[in-house]
């Protein structure tokens, strides 16, 4: 059973940090003049009223299934999430920018697995495309696997390495899990709800309430709004120019990396040494390899990502497989 983040604000730390940095950078010194200049006029590009200029479409589909917007409570649940995304415009812009980097590898894996491309929008709700995301329920990574479910799909998690944080490896596991849930539940909406709270709980509630579809199922608030939030995310983040004024060039671009093999013959090797070998630095190596939990690599053979343009040695050891 996969359990994950229950509070939507968990991953706003970057934005908060930027806010603190801005405050720290402000000066308290203001020169006194006889005729202080008038502050420059700020031209607001949008007012709060801009929210009402957007309307949820009359028809929506997800993973090839029609969303029953003609039912009042379904529309209201999705509209709530739709306007929540738009109201938090700064967070939504950053999230949209991240899709330029985290979506391409996931889209490739979805296509290879023959699964609906729409499933990539689950990442925005699960972890906000943050590889190092970690929840109170101890779910980790972009797809928010708990340790036991990750182990079921052969994701290593120990003191040195947490493969739940590796985007490609965790995506492979998530797609296998989602395929299994869809085959078991017979419906993508129920499959996603099961991903959120567990298929056994969903089956139990369906039986108790004598219903056979997600949209008629009463559940805890998180699961009732989980699928609507994913659907709202698809509507907004598939059209960032329409809703957020962003073009493709505004999105964060995929990083050019090489996957190389590193042999550690001693007891352990510091990542600074590894970074220097491949023409990069400690922080960048950690950011490119969020699954590495320590500052060291233990004795053995390791595959890691390094920046492609700065790979200065060991490049003959490159692997094709990015994981």
mmCIF file of N, CA and C in Angstrom, residues 186-279:
data_model
loop_
_atom_site.group_PDB
_atom_site.id
_atom_site.type_symbol
_atom_site.label_atom_id
_atom_site.label_comp_id
_atom_site.label_asym_id
_atom_site.label_seq_id
_atom_site.Cartn_x
_atom_site.Cartn_y
_atom_site.Cartn_z
ATOM 1 N N UNK A 186 -10.104 -2.130 -12.766
ATOM 2 C CA UNK A 186 -10.834 -1.963 -14.022
ATOM 3 C C UNK A 186 -11.139 -0.531 -14.399
ATOM 4 N N UNK A 187 -10.439 0.421 -13.779
ATOM 5 C CA UNK A 187 -10.784 1.835 -13.973
ATOM 6 C C UNK A 187 -9.602 2.676 -13.502
ATOM 7 N N UNK A 188 -9.228 3.704 -14.281
ATOM 8 C CA UNK A 188 -8.071 4.514 -13.904
ATOM 9 C C UNK A 188 -8.347 5.396 -12.698
ATOM 10 N N UNK A 189 -9.582 5.875 -12.541
ATOM 11 C CA UNK A 189 -9.894 6.715 -11.385
ATOM 12 C C UNK A 189 -9.771 5.905 -10.089
ATOM 13 N N UNK A 190 -10.310 4.684 -10.103
ATOM 14 C CA UNK A 190 -10.189 3.817 -8.934
ATOM 15 C C UNK A 190 -8.743 3.378 -8.720
ATOM 16 N N UNK A 191 -8.013 3.189 -9.818
ATOM 17 C CA UNK A 191 -6.602 2.803 -9.702
ATOM 18 C C UNK A 191 -5.803 3.905 -9.014
ATOM 19 N N UNK A 192 -6.061 5.169 -9.389
ATOM 20 C CA UNK A 192 -5.340 6.282 -8.762
ATOM 21 C C UNK A 192 -5.734 6.441 -7.297
ATOM 22 N N UNK A 193 -7.021 6.263 -6.995
ATOM 23 C CA UNK A 193 -7.455 6.329 -5.600
ATOM 24 C C UNK A 193 -6.795 5.221 -4.787
ATOM 25 N N UNK A 194 -6.662 4.045 -5.390
ATOM 26 C CA UNK A 194 -6.002 2.921 -4.719
ATOM 27 C C UNK A 194 -4.525 3.205 -4.508
ATOM 28 N N UNK A 195 -3.910 3.878 -5.458
ATOM 29 C CA UNK A 195 -2.504 4.267 -5.313
ATOM 30 C C UNK A 195 -2.346 5.183 -4.106
ATOM 31 N N UNK A 196 -3.333 6.024 -3.887
ATOM 32 C CA UNK A 196 -3.284 6.991 -2.798
ATOM 33 C C UNK A 196 -3.499 6.353 -1.436
ATOM 34 N N UNK A 197 -4.438 5.429 -1.348
ATOM 35 C CA UNK A 197 -4.828 4.933 -0.022
ATOM 36 C C UNK A 197 -4.807 3.428 0.124
ATOM 37 N N UNK A 198 -4.577 2.689 -0.969
ATOM 38 C CA UNK A 198 -4.520 1.231 -0.895
ATOM 39 C C UNK A 198 -5.735 0.574 -1.518
ATOM 40 N N UNK A 199 -5.499 -0.435 -2.345
ATOM 41 C CA UNK A 199 -6.608 -1.076 -3.060
ATOM 42 C C UNK A 199 -7.555 -1.829 -2.141
ATOM 43 N N UNK A 200 -7.053 -2.380 -1.039
ATOM 44 C CA UNK A 200 -7.926 -3.141 -0.147
ATOM 45 C C UNK A 200 -8.928 -2.228 0.539
ATOM 46 N N UNK A 201 -8.500 -1.052 0.913
ATOM 47 C CA UNK A 201 -9.416 -0.094 1.532
ATOM 48 C C UNK A 201 -10.473 0.367 0.535
ATOM 49 N N UNK A 202 -10.063 0.622 -0.708
ATOM 50 C CA UNK A 202 -11.023 1.048 -1.728
ATOM 51 C C UNK A 202 -12.042 -0.056 -1.992
ATOM 52 N N UNK A 203 -11.586 -1.283 -2.122
ATOM 53 C CA UNK A 203 -12.499 -2.409 -2.359
ATOM 54 C C UNK A 203 -13.492 -2.557 -1.211
ATOM 55 N N UNK A 204 -13.012 -2.401 0.003
ATOM 56 C CA UNK A 204 -13.870 -2.519 1.182
ATOM 57 C C UNK A 204 -14.958 -1.451 1.170
ATOM 58 N N UNK A 205 -14.582 -0.217 0.850
ATOM 59 C CA UNK A 205 -15.558 0.871 0.824
ATOM 60 C C UNK A 205 -16.557 0.716 -0.314
ATOM 61 N N UNK A 206 -16.096 0.276 -1.471
ATOM 62 C CA UNK A 206 -17.013 0.043 -2.592
ATOM 63 C C UNK A 206 -18.073 -0.976 -2.210
ATOM 64 N N UNK A 207 -17.640 -2.013 -1.520
ATOM 65 C CA UNK A 207 -18.574 -3.065 -1.104
ATOM 66 C C UNK A 207 -19.542 -2.551 -0.048
ATOM 67 N N UNK A 208 -19.021 -1.815 0.938
ATOM 68 C CA UNK A 208 -19.865 -1.297 2.016
ATOM 69 C C UNK A 208 -20.902 -0.311 1.498
ATOM 70 N N UNK A 209 -20.500 0.558 0.562
ATOM 71 C CA UNK A 209 -21.386 1.607 0.071
ATOM 72 C C UNK A 209 -22.192 1.183 -1.153
ATOM 73 N N UNK A 210 -21.948 -0.020 -1.634
ATOM 74 C CA UNK A 210 -22.681 -0.596 -2.766
ATOM 75 C C UNK A 210 -22.629 0.309 -3.997
ATOM 76 N N UNK A 211 -21.422 0.773 -4.308
ATOM 77 C CA UNK A 211 -21.187 1.557 -5.518
ATOM 78 C C UNK A 211 -20.047 0.901 -6.283
ATOM 79 N N UNK A 212 -19.888 1.287 -7.544
ATOM 80 C CA UNK A 212 -18.850 0.641 -8.354
ATOM 81 C C UNK A 212 -17.962 1.637 -9.101
ATOM 82 N N UNK A 213 -18.012 2.917 -8.693
ATOM 83 C CA UNK A 213 -17.158 3.900 -9.351
ATOM 84 C C UNK A 213 -16.624 4.910 -8.343
ATOM 85 N N UNK A 214 -15.476 5.464 -8.685
ATOM 86 C CA UNK A 214 -14.798 6.397 -7.791
ATOM 87 C C UNK A 214 -15.661 7.602 -7.450
ATOM 88 N N UNK A 215 -16.360 8.159 -8.419
ATOM 89 C CA UNK A 215 -17.071 9.421 -8.234
ATOM 90 C C UNK A 215 -18.275 9.303 -7.311
ATOM 91 N N UNK A 216 -18.698 8.078 -6.995
ATOM 92 C CA UNK A 216 -19.814 7.874 -6.069
ATOM 93 C C UNK A 216 -19.330 7.387 -4.707
ATOM 94 N N UNK A 217 -18.035 7.289 -4.550
ATOM 95 C CA UNK A 217 -17.464 6.719 -3.332
ATOM 96 C C UNK A 217 -17.175 7.800 -2.295
ATOM 97 N N UNK A 218 -17.655 7.586 -1.073
ATOM 98 C CA UNK A 218 -17.325 8.488 0.031
ATOM 99 C C UNK A 218 -16.078 7.969 0.726
ATOM 100 N N UNK A 219 -15.127 8.861 0.926
ATOM 101 C CA UNK A 219 -13.865 8.469 1.547
ATOM 102 C C UNK A 219 -13.355 9.639 2.368
ATOM 103 N N UNK A 220 -12.200 9.468 2.967
ATOM 104 C CA UNK A 220 -11.584 10.585 3.684
ATOM 105 C C UNK A 220 -11.313 11.709 2.690
ATOM 106 N N UNK A 221 -11.228 12.915 3.210
ATOM 107 C CA UNK A 221 -11.105 14.098 2.350
ATOM 108 C C UNK A 221 -9.939 13.993 1.367
ATOM 109 N N UNK A 222 -8.779 13.524 1.834
ATOM 110 C CA UNK A 222 -7.599 13.473 0.977
ATOM 111 C C UNK A 222 -7.850 12.635 -0.267
ATOM 112 N N UNK A 223 -8.436 11.460 -0.092
ATOM 113 C CA UNK A 223 -8.661 10.585 -1.247
ATOM 114 C C UNK A 223 -9.789 11.106 -2.126
ATOM 115 N N UNK A 224 -10.795 11.749 -1.529
ATOM 116 C CA UNK A 224 -11.891 12.301 -2.326
ATOM 117 C C UNK A 224 -11.417 13.442 -3.220
ATOM 118 N N UNK A 225 -10.377 14.153 -2.774
ATOM 119 C CA UNK A 225 -9.878 15.278 -3.565
ATOM 120 C C UNK A 225 -8.601 14.946 -4.331
ATOM 121 N N UNK A 226 -8.058 13.755 -4.111
ATOM 122 C CA UNK A 226 -6.802 13.361 -4.759
ATOM 123 C C UNK A 226 -6.965 13.275 -6.273
ATOM 124 N N UNK A 227 -7.934 12.521 -6.731
ATOM 125 C CA UNK A 227 -8.153 12.374 -8.176
ATOM 126 C C UNK A 227 -8.599 13.694 -8.809
ATOM 127 N N UNK A 228 -9.555 14.440 -8.215
ATOM 128 C CA UNK A 228 -9.893 15.749 -8.788
ATOM 129 C C UNK A 228 -8.689 16.678 -8.913
ATOM 130 N N UNK A 229 -7.771 16.611 -7.969
ATOM 131 C CA UNK A 229 -6.587 17.479 -8.032
ATOM 132 C C UNK A 229 -5.691 17.089 -9.203
ATOM 133 N N UNK A 230 -5.564 15.806 -9.463
ATOM 134 C CA UNK A 230 -4.761 15.348 -10.602
ATOM 135 C C UNK A 230 -5.404 15.799 -11.910
ATOM 136 N N UNK A 231 -6.716 15.701 -11.985
ATOM 137 C CA UNK A 231 -7.431 16.118 -13.197
ATOM 138 C C UNK A 231 -7.292 17.627 -13.403
ATOM 139 N N UNK A 232 -7.414 18.399 -12.318
ATOM 140 C CA UNK A 232 -7.226 19.850 -12.417
ATOM 141 C C UNK A 232 -5.795 20.178 -12.828
ATOM 142 N N UNK A 233 -4.846 19.407 -12.319
ATOM 143 C CA UNK A 233 -3.440 19.620 -12.690
ATOM 144 C C UNK A 233 -3.235 19.404 -14.183
ATOM 145 N N UNK A 234 -3.866 18.384 -14.729
ATOM 146 C CA UNK A 234 -3.743 18.151 -16.175
ATOM 147 C C UNK A 234 -4.277 19.347 -16.962
ATOM 148 N N UNK A 235 -5.432 19.852 -16.577
ATOM 149 C CA UNK A 235 -6.036 20.966 -17.306
ATOM 150 C C UNK A 235 -5.120 22.191 -17.305
ATOM 151 N N UNK A 236 -4.542 22.502 -16.173
ATOM 152 C CA UNK A 236 -3.718 23.712 -16.060
ATOM 153 C C UNK A 236 -2.322 23.516 -16.637
ATOM 154 N N UNK A 237 -1.668 22.430 -16.253
ATOM 155 C CA UNK A 237 -0.249 22.275 -16.610
ATOM 156 C C UNK A 237 -0.027 21.702 -17.999
ATOM 157 N N UNK A 238 -1.102 21.279 -18.648
ATOM 158 C CA UNK A 238 -0.984 20.928 -20.066
ATOM 159 C C UNK A 238 -1.122 22.171 -20.936
ATOM 160 N N UNK A 239 -1.545 23.287 -20.321
ATOM 161 C CA UNK A 239 -1.721 24.553 -21.036
ATOM 162 C C UNK A 239 -1.149 25.705 -20.205
ATOM 163 N N UNK A 240 0.145 25.676 -19.895
ATOM 164 C CA UNK A 240 0.714 26.717 -19.025
ATOM 165 C C UNK A 240 0.653 28.116 -19.621
ATOM 166 N N UNK A 241 0.628 28.216 -20.946
ATOM 167 C CA UNK A 241 0.550 29.543 -21.556
ATOM 168 C C UNK A 241 -0.822 30.162 -21.312
ATOM 169 N N UNK A 242 -1.862 29.346 -21.423
ATOM 170 C CA UNK A 242 -3.228 29.832 -21.225
ATOM 171 C C UNK A 242 -3.467 30.257 -19.783
ATOM 172 N N UNK A 243 -3.039 29.446 -18.836
ATOM 173 C CA UNK A 243 -3.380 29.687 -17.442
ATOM 174 C C UNK A 243 -2.325 30.460 -16.652
ATOM 175 N N UNK A 244 -1.054 30.351 -17.063
ATOM 176 C CA UNK A 244 0.021 30.952 -16.271
ATOM 177 C C UNK A 244 0.910 31.899 -17.060
ATOM 178 N N UNK A 245 0.625 32.064 -18.343
ATOM 179 C CA UNK A 245 1.411 32.973 -19.164
ATOM 180 C C UNK A 245 2.817 32.490 -19.452
ATOM 181 N N UNK A 246 3.030 31.174 -19.421
ATOM 182 C CA UNK A 246 4.356 30.604 -19.651
ATOM 183 C C UNK A 246 4.433 29.926 -21.014
ATOM 184 N N UNK A 247 5.538 30.138 -21.702
ATOM 185 C CA UNK A 247 5.781 29.435 -22.959
ATOM 186 C C UNK A 247 6.744 28.278 -22.696
ATOM 187 N N UNK A 248 6.951 27.456 -23.709
ATOM 188 C CA UNK A 248 7.845 26.302 -23.560
ATOM 189 C C UNK A 248 9.252 26.736 -23.160
ATOM 190 N N UNK A 249 9.687 27.890 -23.656
ATOM 191 C CA UNK A 249 11.040 28.368 -23.345
ATOM 192 C C UNK A 249 11.184 28.820 -21.894
ATOM 193 N N UNK A 250 10.054 29.055 -21.208
ATOM 194 C CA UNK A 250 10.100 29.466 -19.805
ATOM 195 C C UNK A 250 10.333 28.285 -18.860
ATOM 196 N N UNK A 251 10.084 27.081 -19.340
ATOM 197 C CA UNK A 251 10.187 25.907 -18.481
ATOM 198 C C UNK A 251 11.651 25.523 -18.268
ATOM 199 N N UNK A 252 11.918 24.902 -17.119
ATOM 200 C CA UNK A 252 13.278 24.418 -16.858
ATOM 201 C C UNK A 252 13.617 23.334 -17.872
ATOM 202 N N UNK A 253 14.789 23.429 -18.441
ATOM 203 C CA UNK A 253 15.183 22.492 -19.490
ATOM 204 C C UNK A 253 15.804 21.227 -18.895
ATOM 205 N N UNK A 254 15.616 20.087 -19.561
ATOM 206 C CA UNK A 254 16.249 18.847 -19.092
ATOM 207 C C UNK A 254 17.762 19.013 -19.026
ATOM 208 N N UNK A 255 18.368 18.396 -18.044
ATOM 209 C CA UNK A 255 19.811 18.492 -17.868
ATOM 210 C C UNK A 255 20.526 17.457 -18.730
ATOM 211 N N UNK A 256 21.630 17.877 -19.319
ATOM 212 C CA UNK A 256 22.442 16.960 -20.120
ATOM 213 C C UNK A 256 23.395 16.214 -19.188
ATOM 214 N N UNK A 257 23.177 14.928 -19.036
ATOM 215 C CA UNK A 257 24.005 14.138 -18.125
ATOM 216 C C UNK A 257 24.544 12.877 -18.793
ATOM 217 N N UNK A 258 25.584 12.341 -18.201
ATOM 218 C CA UNK A 258 26.127 11.036 -18.571
ATOM 219 C C UNK A 258 25.952 10.123 -17.358
ATOM 220 N N UNK A 259 25.676 8.865 -17.590
ATOM 221 C CA UNK A 259 25.680 7.894 -16.504
ATOM 222 C C UNK A 259 26.993 7.128 -16.578
ATOM 223 N N UNK A 260 27.774 7.206 -15.519
ATOM 224 C CA UNK A 260 29.109 6.600 -15.522
ATOM 225 C C UNK A 260 29.228 5.567 -14.406
ATOM 226 N N UNK A 261 30.167 4.679 -14.570
ATOM 227 C CA UNK A 261 30.443 3.657 -13.566
ATOM 228 C C UNK A 261 31.635 4.083 -12.717
ATOM 229 N N UNK A 262 31.449 4.020 -11.411
ATOM 230 C CA UNK A 262 32.515 4.373 -10.472
ATOM 231 C C UNK A 262 32.855 3.141 -9.632
ATOM 232 N N UNK A 263 34.102 2.730 -9.668
ATOM 233 C CA UNK A 263 34.581 1.605 -8.860
ATOM 234 C C UNK A 263 35.253 2.153 -7.603
ATOM 235 N N UNK A 264 34.723 1.790 -6.455
ATOM 236 C CA UNK A 264 35.316 2.197 -5.184
ATOM 237 C C UNK A 264 36.027 0.985 -4.593
ATOM 238 N N UNK A 265 37.337 1.040 -4.538
ATOM 239 C CA UNK A 265 38.128 -0.095 -4.050
ATOM 240 C C UNK A 265 38.460 0.019 -2.565
ATOM 241 N N UNK A 266 38.449 1.240 -2.049
ATOM 242 C CA UNK A 266 38.695 1.441 -0.626
ATOM 243 C C UNK A 266 37.392 1.243 0.157
ATOM 244 N N UNK A 267 37.436 1.433 1.470
ATOM 245 C CA UNK A 267 36.237 1.247 2.297
ATOM 246 C C UNK A 267 35.113 2.174 1.864
ATOM 247 N N UNK A 268 35.453 3.406 1.577
ATOM 248 C CA UNK A 268 34.480 4.368 1.072
ATOM 249 C C UNK A 268 35.228 5.500 0.391
ATOM 250 N N UNK A 269 34.493 6.233 -0.452
ATOM 251 C CA UNK A 269 35.103 7.341 -1.190
ATOM 252 C C UNK A 269 34.192 8.558 -1.105
ATOM 253 N N UNK A 270 34.760 9.677 -0.745
ATOM 254 C CA UNK A 270 33.966 10.895 -0.584
ATOM 255 C C UNK A 270 33.476 11.383 -1.950
ATOM 256 N N UNK A 271 32.247 11.903 -1.967
ATOM 257 C CA UNK A 271 31.661 12.380 -3.225
ATOM 258 C C UNK A 271 32.413 13.575 -3.801
ATOM 259 N N UNK A 272 33.088 14.320 -2.949
ATOM 260 C CA UNK A 272 33.886 15.438 -3.463
ATOM 261 C C UNK A 272 34.962 14.928 -4.407
ATOM 262 N N UNK A 273 35.590 13.828 -4.031
ATOM 263 C CA UNK A 273 36.620 13.221 -4.877
ATOM 264 C C UNK A 273 36.028 12.734 -6.194
ATOM 265 N N UNK A 274 34.848 12.120 -6.110
ATOM 266 C CA UNK A 274 34.171 11.638 -7.323
ATOM 267 C C UNK A 274 33.801 12.819 -8.212
ATOM 268 N N UNK A 275 33.271 13.866 -7.600
ATOM 269 C CA UNK A 275 32.868 15.054 -8.360
ATOM 270 C C UNK A 275 34.057 15.662 -9.091
ATOM 271 N N UNK A 276 35.173 15.763 -8.412
ATOM 272 C CA UNK A 276 36.369 16.336 -9.034
ATOM 273 C C UNK A 276 36.829 15.502 -10.224
ATOM 274 N N UNK A 277 36.704 14.190 -10.101
ATOM 275 C CA UNK A 277 37.123 13.312 -11.200
ATOM 276 C C UNK A 277 36.327 13.587 -12.466
ATOM 277 N N UNK A 278 35.070 13.945 -12.299
ATOM 278 C CA UNK A 278 34.205 14.150 -13.458
ATOM 279 C C UNK A 278 33.906 15.623 -13.723
ATOM 280 N N UNK A 279 34.757 16.493 -13.214
ATOM 281 C CA UNK A 279 34.664 17.900 -13.559
ATOM 282 C C UNK A 279 33.468 18.625 -13.006
#
